[in-house]
PDB file of C-alpha atoms in Angstrom:
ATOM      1  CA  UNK A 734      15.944  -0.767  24.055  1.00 60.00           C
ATOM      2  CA  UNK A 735      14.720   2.652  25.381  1.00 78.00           C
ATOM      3  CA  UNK A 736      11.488   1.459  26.089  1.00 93.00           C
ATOM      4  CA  UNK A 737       8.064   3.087  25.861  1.00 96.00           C
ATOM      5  CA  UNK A 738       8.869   7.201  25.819  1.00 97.00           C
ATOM      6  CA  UNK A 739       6.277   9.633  26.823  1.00 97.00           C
ATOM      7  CA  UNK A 740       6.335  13.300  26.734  1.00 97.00           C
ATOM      8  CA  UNK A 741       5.601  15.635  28.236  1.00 97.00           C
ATOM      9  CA  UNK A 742       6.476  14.367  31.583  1.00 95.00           C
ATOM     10  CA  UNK A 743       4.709  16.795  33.176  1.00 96.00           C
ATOM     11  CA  UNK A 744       2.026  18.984  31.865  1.00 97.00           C
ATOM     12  CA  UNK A 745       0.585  22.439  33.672  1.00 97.00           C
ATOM     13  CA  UNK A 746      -2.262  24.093  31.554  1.00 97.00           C
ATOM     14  CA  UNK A 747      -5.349  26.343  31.586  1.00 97.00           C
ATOM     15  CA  UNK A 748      -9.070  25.144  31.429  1.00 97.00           C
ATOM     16  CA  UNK A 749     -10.202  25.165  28.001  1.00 97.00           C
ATOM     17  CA  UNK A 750      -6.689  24.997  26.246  1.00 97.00           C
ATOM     18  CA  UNK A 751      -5.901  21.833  24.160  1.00 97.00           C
ATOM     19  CA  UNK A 752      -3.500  18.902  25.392  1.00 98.00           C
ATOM     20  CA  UNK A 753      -1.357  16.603  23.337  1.00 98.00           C
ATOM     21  CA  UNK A 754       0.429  14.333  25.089  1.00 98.00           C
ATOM     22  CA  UNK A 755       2.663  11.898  22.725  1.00 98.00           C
ATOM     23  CA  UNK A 756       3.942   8.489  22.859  1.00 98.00           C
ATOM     24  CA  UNK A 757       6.586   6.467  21.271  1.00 98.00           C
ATOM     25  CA  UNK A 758       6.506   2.898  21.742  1.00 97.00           C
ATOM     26  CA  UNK A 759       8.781   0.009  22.243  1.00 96.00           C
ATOM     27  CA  UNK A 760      10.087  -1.368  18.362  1.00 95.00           C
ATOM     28  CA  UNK A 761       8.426  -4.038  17.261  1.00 93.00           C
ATOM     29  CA  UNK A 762       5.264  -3.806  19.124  1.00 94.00           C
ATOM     30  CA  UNK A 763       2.072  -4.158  17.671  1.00 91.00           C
ATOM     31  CA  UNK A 764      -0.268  -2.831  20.403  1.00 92.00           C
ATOM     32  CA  UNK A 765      -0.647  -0.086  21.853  1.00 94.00           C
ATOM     33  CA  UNK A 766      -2.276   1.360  24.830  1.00 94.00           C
ATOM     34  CA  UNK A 767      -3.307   5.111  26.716  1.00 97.00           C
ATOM     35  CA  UNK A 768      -4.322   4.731  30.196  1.00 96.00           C
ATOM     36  CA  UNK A 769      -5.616   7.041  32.941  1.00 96.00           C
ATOM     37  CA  UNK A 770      -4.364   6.866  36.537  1.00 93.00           C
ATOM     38  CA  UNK A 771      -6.352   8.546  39.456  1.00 92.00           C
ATOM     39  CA  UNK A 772      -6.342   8.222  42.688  1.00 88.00           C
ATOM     40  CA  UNK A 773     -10.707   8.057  42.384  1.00 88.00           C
ATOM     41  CA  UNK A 774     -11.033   5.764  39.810  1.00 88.00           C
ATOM     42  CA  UNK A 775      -6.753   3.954  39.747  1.00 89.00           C
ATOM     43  CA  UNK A 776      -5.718   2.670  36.099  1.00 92.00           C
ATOM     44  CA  UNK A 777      -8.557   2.850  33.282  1.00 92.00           C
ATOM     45  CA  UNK A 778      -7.957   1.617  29.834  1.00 92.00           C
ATOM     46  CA  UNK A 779      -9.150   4.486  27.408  1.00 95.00           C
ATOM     47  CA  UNK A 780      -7.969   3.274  23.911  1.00 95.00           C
ATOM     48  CA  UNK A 781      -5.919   0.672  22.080  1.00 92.00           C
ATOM     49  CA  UNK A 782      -4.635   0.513  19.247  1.00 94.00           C
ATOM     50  CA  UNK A 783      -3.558  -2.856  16.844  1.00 92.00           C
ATOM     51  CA  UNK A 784      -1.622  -2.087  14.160  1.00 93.00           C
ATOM     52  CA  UNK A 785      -1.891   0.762  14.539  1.00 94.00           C
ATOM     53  CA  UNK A 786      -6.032   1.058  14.052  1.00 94.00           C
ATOM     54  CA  UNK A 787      -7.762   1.856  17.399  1.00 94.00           C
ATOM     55  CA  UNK A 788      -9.917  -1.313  18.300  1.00 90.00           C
ATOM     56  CA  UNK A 789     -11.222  -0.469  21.509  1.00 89.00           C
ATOM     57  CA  UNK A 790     -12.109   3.705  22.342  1.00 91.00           C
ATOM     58  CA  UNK A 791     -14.986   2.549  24.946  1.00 89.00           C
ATOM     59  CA  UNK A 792     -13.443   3.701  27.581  1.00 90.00           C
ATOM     60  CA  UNK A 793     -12.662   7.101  26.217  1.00 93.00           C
ATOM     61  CA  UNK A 794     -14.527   9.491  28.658  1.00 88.00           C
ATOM     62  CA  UNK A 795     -15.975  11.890  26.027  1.00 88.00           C
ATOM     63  CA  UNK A 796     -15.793  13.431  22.824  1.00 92.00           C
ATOM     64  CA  UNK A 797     -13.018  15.950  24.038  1.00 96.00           C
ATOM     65  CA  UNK A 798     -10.890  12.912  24.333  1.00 97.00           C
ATOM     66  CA  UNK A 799      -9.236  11.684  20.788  1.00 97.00           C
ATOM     67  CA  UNK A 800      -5.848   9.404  20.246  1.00 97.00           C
ATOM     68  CA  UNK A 801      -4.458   8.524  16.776  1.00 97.00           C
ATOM     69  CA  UNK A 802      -1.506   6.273  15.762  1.00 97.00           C
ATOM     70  CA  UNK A 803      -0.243   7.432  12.501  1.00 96.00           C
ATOM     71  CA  UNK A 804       2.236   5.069  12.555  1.00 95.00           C
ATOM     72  CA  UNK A 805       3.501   2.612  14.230  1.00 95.00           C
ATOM     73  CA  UNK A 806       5.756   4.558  16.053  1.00 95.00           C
ATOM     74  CA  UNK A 807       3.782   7.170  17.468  1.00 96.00           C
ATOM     75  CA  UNK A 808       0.406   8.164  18.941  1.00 98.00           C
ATOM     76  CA  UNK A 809      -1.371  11.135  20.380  1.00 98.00           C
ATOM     77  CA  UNK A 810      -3.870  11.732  23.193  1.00 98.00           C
ATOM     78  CA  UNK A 811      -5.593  15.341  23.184  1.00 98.00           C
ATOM     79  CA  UNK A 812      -7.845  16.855  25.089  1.00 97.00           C
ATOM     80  CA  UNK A 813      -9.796  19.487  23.514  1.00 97.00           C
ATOM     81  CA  UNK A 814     -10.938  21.488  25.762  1.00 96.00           C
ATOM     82  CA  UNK A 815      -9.356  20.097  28.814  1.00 97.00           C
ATOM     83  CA  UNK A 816     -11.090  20.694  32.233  1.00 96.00           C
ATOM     84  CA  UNK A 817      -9.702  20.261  35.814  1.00 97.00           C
ATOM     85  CA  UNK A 818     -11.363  17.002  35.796  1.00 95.00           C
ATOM     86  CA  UNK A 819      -8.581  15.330  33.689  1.00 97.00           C
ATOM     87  CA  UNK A 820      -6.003  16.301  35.968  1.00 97.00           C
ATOM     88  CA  UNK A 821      -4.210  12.424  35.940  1.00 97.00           C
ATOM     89  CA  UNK A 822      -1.258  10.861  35.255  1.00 95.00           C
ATOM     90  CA  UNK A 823      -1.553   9.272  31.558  1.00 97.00           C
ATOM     91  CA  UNK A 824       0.291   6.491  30.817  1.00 96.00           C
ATOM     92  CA  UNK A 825       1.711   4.666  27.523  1.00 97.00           C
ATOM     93  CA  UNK A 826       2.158   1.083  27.156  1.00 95.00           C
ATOM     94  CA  UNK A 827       2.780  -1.504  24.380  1.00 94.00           C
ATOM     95  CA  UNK A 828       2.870  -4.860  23.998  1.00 92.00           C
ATOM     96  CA  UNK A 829       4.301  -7.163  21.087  1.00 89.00           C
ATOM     97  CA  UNK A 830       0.341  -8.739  20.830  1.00 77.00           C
ATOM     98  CA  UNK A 831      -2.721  -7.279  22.012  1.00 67.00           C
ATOM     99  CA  UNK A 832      -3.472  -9.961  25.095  1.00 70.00           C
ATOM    100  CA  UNK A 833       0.359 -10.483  26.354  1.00 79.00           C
ATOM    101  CA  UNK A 834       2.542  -8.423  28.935  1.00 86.00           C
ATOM    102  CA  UNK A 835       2.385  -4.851  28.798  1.00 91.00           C
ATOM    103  CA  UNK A 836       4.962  -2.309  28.927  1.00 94.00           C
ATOM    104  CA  UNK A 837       4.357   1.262  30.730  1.00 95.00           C
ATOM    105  CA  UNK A 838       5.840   4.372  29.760  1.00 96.00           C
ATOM    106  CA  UNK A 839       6.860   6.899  32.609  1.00 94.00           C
ATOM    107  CA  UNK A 840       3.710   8.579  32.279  1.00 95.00           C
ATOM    108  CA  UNK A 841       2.745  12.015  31.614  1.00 97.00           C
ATOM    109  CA  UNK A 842       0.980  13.884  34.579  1.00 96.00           C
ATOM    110  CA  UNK A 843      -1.666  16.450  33.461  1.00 98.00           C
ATOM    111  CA  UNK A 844      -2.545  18.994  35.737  1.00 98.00           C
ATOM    112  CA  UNK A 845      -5.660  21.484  34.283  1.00 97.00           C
ATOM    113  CA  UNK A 846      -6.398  24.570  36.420  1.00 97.00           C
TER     114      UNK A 846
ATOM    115  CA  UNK B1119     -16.609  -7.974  30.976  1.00 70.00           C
ATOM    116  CA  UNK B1120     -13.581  -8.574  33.375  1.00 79.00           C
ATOM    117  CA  UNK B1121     -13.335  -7.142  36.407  1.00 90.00           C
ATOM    118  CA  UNK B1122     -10.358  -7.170  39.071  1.00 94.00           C
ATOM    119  CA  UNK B1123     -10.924  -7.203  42.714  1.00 95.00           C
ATOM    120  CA  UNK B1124      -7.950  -6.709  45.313  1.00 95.00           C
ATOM    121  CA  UNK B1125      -8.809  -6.723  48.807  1.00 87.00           C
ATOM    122  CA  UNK B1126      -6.090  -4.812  50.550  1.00 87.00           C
ATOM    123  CA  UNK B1127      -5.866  -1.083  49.687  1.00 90.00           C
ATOM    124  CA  UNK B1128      -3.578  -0.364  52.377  1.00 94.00           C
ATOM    125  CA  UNK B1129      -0.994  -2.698  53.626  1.00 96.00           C
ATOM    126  CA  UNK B1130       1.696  -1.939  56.607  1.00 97.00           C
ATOM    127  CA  UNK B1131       4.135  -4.486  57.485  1.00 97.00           C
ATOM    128  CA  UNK B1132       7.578  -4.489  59.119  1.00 97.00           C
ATOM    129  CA  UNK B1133      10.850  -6.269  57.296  1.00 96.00           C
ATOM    130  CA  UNK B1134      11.155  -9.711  57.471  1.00 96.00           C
ATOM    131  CA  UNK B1135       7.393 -10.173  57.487  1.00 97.00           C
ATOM    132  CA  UNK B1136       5.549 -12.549  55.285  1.00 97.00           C
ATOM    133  CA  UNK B1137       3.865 -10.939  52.475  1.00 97.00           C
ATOM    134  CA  UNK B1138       0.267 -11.780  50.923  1.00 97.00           C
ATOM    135  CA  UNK B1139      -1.377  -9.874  48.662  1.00 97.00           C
ATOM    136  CA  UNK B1140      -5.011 -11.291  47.717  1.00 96.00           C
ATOM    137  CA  UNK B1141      -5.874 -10.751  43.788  1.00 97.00           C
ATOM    138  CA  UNK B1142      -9.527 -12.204  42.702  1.00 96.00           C
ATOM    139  CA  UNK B1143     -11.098 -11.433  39.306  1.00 95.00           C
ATOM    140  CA  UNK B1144     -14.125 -12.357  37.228  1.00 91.00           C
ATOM    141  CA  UNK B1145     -14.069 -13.580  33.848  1.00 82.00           C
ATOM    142  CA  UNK B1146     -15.909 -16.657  32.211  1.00 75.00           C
ATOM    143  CA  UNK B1147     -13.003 -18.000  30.103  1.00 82.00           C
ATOM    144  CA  UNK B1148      -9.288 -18.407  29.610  1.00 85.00           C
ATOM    145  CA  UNK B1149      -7.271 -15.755  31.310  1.00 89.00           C
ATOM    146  CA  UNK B1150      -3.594 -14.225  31.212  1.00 91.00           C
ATOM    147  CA  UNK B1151      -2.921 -12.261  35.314  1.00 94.00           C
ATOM    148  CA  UNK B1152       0.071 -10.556  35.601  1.00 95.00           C
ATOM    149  CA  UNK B1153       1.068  -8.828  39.058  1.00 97.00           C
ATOM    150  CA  UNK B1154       2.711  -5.176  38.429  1.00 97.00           C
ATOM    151  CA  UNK B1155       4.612  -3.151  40.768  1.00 97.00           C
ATOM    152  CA  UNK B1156       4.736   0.826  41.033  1.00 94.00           C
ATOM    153  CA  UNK B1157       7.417   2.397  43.337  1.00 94.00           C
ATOM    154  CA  UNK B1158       6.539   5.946  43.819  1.00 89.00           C
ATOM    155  CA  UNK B1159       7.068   8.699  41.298  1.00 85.00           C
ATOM    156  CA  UNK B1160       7.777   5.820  38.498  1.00 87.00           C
ATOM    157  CA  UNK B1161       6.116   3.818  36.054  1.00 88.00           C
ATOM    158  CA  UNK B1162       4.469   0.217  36.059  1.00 93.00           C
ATOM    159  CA  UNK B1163       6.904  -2.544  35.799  1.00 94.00           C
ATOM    160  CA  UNK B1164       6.257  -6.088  35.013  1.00 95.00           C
ATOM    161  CA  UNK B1165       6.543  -8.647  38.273  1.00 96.00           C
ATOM    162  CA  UNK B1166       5.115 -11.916  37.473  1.00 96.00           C
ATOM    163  CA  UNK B1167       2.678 -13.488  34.514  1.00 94.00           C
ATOM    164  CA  UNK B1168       0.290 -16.441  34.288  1.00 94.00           C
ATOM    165  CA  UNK B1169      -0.492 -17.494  30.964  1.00 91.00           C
ATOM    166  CA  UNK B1170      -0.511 -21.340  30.920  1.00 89.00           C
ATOM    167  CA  UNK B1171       0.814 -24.588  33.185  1.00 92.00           C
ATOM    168  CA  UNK B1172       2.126 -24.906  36.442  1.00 94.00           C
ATOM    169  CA  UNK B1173       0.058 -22.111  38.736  1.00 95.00           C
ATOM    170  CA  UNK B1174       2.998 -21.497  40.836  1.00 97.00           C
ATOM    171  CA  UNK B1175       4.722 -18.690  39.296  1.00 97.00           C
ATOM    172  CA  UNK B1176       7.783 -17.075  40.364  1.00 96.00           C
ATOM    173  CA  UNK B1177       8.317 -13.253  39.211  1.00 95.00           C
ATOM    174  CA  UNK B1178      11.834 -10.913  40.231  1.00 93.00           C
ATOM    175  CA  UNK B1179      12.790  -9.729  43.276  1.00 94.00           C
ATOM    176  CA  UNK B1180      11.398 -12.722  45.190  1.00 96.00           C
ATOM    177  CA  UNK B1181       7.624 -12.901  44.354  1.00 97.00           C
ATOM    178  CA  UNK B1182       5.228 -15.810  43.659  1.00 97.00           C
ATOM    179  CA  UNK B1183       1.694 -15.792  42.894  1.00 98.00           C
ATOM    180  CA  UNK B1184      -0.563 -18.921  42.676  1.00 97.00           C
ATOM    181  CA  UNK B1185      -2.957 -19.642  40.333  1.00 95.00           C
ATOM    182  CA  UNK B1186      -6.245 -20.751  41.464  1.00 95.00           C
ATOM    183  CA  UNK B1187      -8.690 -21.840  38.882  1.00 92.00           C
ATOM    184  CA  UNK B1188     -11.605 -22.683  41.374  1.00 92.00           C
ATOM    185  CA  UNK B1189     -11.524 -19.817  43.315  1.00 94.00           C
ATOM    186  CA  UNK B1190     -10.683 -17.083  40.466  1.00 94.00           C
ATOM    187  CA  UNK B1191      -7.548 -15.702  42.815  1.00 96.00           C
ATOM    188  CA  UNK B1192      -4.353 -15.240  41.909  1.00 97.00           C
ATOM    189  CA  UNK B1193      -2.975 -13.857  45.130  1.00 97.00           C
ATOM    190  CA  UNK B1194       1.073 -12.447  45.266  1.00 97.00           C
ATOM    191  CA  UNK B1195       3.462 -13.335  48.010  1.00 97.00           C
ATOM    192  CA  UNK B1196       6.639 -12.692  49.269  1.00 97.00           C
ATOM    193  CA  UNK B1197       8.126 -14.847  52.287  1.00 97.00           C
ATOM    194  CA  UNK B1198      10.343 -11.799  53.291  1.00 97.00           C
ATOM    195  CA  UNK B1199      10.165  -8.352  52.608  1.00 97.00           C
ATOM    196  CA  UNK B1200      12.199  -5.727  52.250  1.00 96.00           C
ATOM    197  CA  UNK B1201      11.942  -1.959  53.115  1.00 95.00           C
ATOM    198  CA  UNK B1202      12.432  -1.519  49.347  1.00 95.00           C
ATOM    199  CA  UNK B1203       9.425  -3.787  48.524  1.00 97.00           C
ATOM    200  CA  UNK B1204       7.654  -0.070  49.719  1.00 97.00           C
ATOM    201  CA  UNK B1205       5.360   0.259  46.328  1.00 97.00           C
ATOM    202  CA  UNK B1206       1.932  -0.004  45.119  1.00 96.00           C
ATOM    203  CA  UNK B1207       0.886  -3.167  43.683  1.00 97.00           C
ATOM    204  CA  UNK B1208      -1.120  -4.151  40.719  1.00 96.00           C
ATOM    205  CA  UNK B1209      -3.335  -7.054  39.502  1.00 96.00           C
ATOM    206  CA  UNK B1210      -3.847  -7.268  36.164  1.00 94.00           C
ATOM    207  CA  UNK B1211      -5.944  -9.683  33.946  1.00 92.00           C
ATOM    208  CA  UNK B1212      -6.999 -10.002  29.497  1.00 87.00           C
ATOM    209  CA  UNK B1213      -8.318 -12.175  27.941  1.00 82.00           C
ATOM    210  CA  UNK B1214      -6.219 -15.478  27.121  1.00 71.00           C
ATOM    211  CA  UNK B1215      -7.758 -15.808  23.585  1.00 66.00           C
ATOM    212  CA  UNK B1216      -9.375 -12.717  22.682  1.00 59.00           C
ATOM    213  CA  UNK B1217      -7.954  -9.209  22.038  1.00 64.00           C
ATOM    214  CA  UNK B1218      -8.246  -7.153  24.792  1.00 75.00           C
ATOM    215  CA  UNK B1219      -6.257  -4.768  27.080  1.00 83.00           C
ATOM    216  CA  UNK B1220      -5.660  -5.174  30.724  1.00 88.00           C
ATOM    217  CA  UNK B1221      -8.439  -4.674  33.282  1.00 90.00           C
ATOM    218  CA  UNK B1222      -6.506  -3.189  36.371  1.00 93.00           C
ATOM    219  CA  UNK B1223      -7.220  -4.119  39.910  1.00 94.00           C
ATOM    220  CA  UNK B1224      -7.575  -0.663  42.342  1.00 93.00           C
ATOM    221  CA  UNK B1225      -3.950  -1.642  43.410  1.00 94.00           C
ATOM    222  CA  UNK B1226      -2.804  -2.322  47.178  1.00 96.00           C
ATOM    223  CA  UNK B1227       0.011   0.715  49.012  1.00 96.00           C
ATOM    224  CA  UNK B1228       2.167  -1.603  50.523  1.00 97.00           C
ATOM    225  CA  UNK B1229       4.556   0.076  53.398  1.00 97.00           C
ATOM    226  CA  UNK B1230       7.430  -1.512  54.605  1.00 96.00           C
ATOM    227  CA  UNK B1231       8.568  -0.588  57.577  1.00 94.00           C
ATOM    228  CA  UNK B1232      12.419  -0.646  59.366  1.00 86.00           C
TER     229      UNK B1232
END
């Protein structure tokens, strides 16, 4: 199994420009996660997904932040417009059921100048 | 809400040293912990999970953590480390019967040194 693939790996962009950052994950999963790692705040949950509807978006930080899951191999996280504020590393996970181990992508580190 | 307290951010030990991490989280009802373990520039990977019966568990590489009900803890340890144990380490809790995510604890840099 390839596990949970991210890309980009690493992401360089202007303020103001939009940010997709894509996710495939692990067959056979039903949930999936997108967290934010900083060195501020460390890992926060900002969506998951269960089949692939989103059940939890609370802690998406604001409106410029959206994810989908059009299927169940593959999601999206943009930022639109991105500010230096969401420089982070973003990370992927999925699990087979919603409360059971996760597994973590390699991450995707956004840096907005 | 759950919430995930560890008490360490910064650990330095040399190899061979004993190896306690302290992991203490708040939540009213049945609980899943799990102990992750980040070594730098790479992803999370699983080390250990609690989900039900004995509260001793034993994860890879040589870890334990212990399950204590009464005191909400689920602390990791290690009786002998390695310079490779050099990582950051995460607790991690959901809910055992709900649907939730994990609820991260700040994580503890653990150095190892030769």
């Amino acid at each position: 199994d390839a596990g949970v693939i991210q890309s980009p790996r690493h992401e360089v962009t202007e303020m103001g420009q939009e940010v997709t950052l894509r996710c495939k994950p692990i067959s056979g999963h039903n949930s999936l996660f997108w967290y934010r790692q900083t060195m501020m705040r460390g890992l926060e949950l900002l969506i998951y997904f269960n089949n692939n509807v989103p059940i939890d978006d609370s802690g998406m930080p604001e409106d410029r932040f959206s994810a989908k899951m059009p299927n169940a191999s593959f999601s999206t996280l943009k930022i639109q417009p991105s500010e230096p504020r969401d420089s982070a590393v973003y990370f992927c996970a999925s699990s087979l059921k919603v409360n059971t181990e996760a597994f973590f992508g390699q991450g995707t580190r956004l840096t907005v100048v | 809400a759950q919430s995930v307290s560890q008490h360490n951010h910064h650990v330095i030990l040399s190899e061979a040293a004993s190896l306690e991490l302290g992991c203490n989280y708040s939540y009213g009802g049945t609980v899943n912990l799990f102990w992750y373990v980040q070594y730098p520039g790479q992803h999370l990977q699983l080390l250990l999970k609690y989900f039900s019966g004995d509260p001793l568990v034993k994860g890879i590489k040589g870890f334990e953590a212990e399950f204590i009900k009464s005191k909400f803890s689920f602390n990791l340890r290690k009786p002998s480390v390695q310079w490779s144990d050099t990582a950051e380490y995460f607790c991690a809790v959901n809910s055992g019967g709900g649907a939730d995510g994990l609820t991260f604890g700040k994580g503890t840099h653990l150095i190892i040194q030769p």
